[in-house]
JSON list of C-alpha atoms in Angstrom, two decimals:
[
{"chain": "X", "resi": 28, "resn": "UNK", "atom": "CA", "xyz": [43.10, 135.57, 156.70]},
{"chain": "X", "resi": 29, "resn": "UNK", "atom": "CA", "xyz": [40.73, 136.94, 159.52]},
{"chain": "X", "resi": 30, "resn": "UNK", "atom": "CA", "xyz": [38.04, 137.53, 156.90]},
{"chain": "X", "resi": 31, "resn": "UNK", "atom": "CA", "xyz": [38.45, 133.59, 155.56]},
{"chain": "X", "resi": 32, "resn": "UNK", "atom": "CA", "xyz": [38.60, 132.26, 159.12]},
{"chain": "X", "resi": 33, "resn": "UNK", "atom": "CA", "xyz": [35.03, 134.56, 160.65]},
{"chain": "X", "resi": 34, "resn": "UNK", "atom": "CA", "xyz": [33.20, 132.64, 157.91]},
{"chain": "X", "resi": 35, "resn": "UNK", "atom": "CA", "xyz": [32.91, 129.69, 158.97]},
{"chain": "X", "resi": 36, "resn": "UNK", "atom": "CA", "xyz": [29.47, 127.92, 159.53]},
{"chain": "X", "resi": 37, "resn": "UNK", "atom": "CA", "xyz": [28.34, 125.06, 161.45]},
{"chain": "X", "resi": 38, "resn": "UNK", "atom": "CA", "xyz": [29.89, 121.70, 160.12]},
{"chain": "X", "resi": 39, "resn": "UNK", "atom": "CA", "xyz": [32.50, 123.18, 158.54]},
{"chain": "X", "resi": 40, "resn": "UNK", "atom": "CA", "xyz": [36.11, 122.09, 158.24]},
{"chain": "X", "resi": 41, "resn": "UNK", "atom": "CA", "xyz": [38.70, 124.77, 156.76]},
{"chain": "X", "resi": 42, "resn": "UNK", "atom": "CA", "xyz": [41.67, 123.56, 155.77]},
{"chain": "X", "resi": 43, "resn": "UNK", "atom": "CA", "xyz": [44.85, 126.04, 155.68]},
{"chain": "X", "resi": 44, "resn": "UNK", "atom": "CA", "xyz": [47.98, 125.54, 153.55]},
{"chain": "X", "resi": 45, "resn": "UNK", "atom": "CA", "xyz": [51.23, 127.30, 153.64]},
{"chain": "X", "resi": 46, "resn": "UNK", "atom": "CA", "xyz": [54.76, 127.39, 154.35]},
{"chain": "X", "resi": 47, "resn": "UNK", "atom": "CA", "xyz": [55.63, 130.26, 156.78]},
{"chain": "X", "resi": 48, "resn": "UNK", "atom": "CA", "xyz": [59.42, 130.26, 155.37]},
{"chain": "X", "resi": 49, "resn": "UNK", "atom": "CA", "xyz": [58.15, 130.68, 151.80]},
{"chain": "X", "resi": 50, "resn": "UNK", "atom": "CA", "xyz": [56.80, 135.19, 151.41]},
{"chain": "X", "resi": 51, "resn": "UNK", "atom": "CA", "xyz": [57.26, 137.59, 149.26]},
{"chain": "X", "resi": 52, "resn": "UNK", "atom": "CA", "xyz": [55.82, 140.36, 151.41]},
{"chain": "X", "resi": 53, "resn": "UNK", "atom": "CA", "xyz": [57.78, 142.91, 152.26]},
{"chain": "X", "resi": 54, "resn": "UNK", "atom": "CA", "xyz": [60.34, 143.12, 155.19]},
{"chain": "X", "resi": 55, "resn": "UNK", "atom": "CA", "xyz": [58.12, 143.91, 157.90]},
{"chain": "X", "resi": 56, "resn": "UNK", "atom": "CA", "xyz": [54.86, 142.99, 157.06]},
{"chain": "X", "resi": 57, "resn": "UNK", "atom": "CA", "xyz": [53.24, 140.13, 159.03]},
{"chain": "X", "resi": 58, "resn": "UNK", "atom": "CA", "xyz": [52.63, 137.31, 156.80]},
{"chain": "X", "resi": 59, "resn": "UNK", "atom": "CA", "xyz": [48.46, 136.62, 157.70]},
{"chain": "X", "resi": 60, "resn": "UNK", "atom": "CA", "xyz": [49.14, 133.20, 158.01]},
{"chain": "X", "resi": 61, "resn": "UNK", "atom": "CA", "xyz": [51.56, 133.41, 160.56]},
{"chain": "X", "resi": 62, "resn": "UNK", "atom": "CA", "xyz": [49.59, 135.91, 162.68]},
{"chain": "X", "resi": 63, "resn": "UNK", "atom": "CA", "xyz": [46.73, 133.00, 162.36]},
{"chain": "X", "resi": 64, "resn": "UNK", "atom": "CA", "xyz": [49.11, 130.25, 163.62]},
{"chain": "X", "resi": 65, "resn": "UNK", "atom": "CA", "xyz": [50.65, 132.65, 166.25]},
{"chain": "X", "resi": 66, "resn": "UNK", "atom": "CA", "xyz": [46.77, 133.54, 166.92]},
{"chain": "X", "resi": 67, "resn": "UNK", "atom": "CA", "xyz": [45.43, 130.17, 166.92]},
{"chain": "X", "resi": 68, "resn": "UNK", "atom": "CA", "xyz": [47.47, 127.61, 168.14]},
{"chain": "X", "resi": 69, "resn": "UNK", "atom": "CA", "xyz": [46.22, 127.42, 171.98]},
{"chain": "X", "resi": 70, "resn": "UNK", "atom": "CA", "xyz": [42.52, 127.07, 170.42]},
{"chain": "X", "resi": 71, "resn": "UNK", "atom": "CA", "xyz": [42.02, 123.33, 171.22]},
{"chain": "X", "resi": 72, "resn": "UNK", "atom": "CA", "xyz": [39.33, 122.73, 168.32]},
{"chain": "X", "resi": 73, "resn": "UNK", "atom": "CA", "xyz": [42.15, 124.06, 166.03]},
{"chain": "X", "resi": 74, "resn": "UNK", "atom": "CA", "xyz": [45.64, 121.91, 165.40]},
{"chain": "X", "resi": 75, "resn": "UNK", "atom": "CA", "xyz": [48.26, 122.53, 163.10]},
{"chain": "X", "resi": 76, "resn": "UNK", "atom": "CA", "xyz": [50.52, 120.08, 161.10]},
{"chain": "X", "resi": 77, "resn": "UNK", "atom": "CA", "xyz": [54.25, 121.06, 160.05]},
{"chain": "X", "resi": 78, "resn": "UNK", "atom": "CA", "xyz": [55.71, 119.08, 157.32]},
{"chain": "X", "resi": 79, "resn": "UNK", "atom": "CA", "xyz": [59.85, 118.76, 157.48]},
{"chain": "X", "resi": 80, "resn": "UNK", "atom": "CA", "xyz": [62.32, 117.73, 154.31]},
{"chain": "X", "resi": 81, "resn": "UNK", "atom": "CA", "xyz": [60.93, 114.17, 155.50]},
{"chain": "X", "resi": 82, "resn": "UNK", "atom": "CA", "xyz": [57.83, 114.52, 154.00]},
{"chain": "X", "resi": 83, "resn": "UNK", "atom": "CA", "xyz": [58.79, 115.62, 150.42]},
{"chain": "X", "resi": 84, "resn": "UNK", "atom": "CA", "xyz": [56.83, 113.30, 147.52]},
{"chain": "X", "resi": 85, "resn": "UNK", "atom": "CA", "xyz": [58.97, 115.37, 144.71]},
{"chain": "X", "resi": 86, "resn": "UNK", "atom": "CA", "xyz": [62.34, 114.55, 143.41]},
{"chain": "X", "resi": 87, "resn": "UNK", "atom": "CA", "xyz": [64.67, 113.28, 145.90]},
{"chain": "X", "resi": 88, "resn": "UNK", "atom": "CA", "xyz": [66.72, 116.32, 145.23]},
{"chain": "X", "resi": 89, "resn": "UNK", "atom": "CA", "xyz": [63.74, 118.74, 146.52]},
{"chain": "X", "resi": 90, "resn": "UNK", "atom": "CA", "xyz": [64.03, 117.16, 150.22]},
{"chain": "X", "resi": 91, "resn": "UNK", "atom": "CA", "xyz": [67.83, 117.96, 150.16]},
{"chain": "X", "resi": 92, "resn": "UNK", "atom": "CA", "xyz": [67.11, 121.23, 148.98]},
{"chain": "X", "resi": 93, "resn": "UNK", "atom": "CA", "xyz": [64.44, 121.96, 151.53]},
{"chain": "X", "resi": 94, "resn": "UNK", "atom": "CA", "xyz": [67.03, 120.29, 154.21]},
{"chain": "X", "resi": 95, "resn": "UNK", "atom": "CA", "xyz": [69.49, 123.07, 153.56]},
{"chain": "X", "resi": 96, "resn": "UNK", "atom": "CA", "xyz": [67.05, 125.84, 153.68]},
{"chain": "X", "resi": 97, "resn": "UNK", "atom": "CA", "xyz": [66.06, 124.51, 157.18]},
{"chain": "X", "resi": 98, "resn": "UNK", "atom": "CA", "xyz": [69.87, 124.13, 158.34]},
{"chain": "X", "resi": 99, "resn": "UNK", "atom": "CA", "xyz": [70.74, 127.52, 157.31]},
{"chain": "X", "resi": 100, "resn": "UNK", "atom": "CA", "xyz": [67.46, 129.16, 158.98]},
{"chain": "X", "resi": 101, "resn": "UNK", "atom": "CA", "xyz": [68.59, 127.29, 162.02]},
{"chain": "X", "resi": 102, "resn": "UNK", "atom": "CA", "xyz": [72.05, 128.38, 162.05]},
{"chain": "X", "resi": 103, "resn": "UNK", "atom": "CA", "xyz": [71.50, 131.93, 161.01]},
{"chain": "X", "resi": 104, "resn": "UNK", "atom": "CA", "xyz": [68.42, 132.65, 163.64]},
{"chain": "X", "resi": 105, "resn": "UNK", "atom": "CA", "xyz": [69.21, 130.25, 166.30]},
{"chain": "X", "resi": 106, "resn": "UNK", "atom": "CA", "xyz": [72.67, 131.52, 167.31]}
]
């Protein structure tokens, strides 16, 4: 991600997408995107969007299914 992110030029715009609960690496390994947003985020020039279930344009059953996935991270982490 580092190596993407140095190479910008002047009058550039980068655009990022991702979904920090979706990896396959293994456990331990820092996902490079979330070491970018962790990295990034008090950069003013630099802003971040976060979709929610809300946002889903797929089948009405997606948003419900992304809904659960975000209730269970919540409950499981948050306690």
């Amino acid at each position: 991600m580092k190596m993407f992110l140095t190479r910008m030029g002047e009058a550039t715009r980068m655009i990022i997408t991702g979904d920090l609960t979706q990896t396959d690496l293994p456990r331990g390994q820092v996902s490079g995107l979330r070491d970018a947003v962790e990295t990034l985020e008090r950069i003013n020039e630099i802003s971040f969007h976060y979709f929610s279930s809300n946002d889903v344009v797929r089948h009405s059953l997606v948003s419900k299914i992304v809904h659960a996935y975000e209730a269970l991270h919540k409950n499981k982490y948050d306690d």
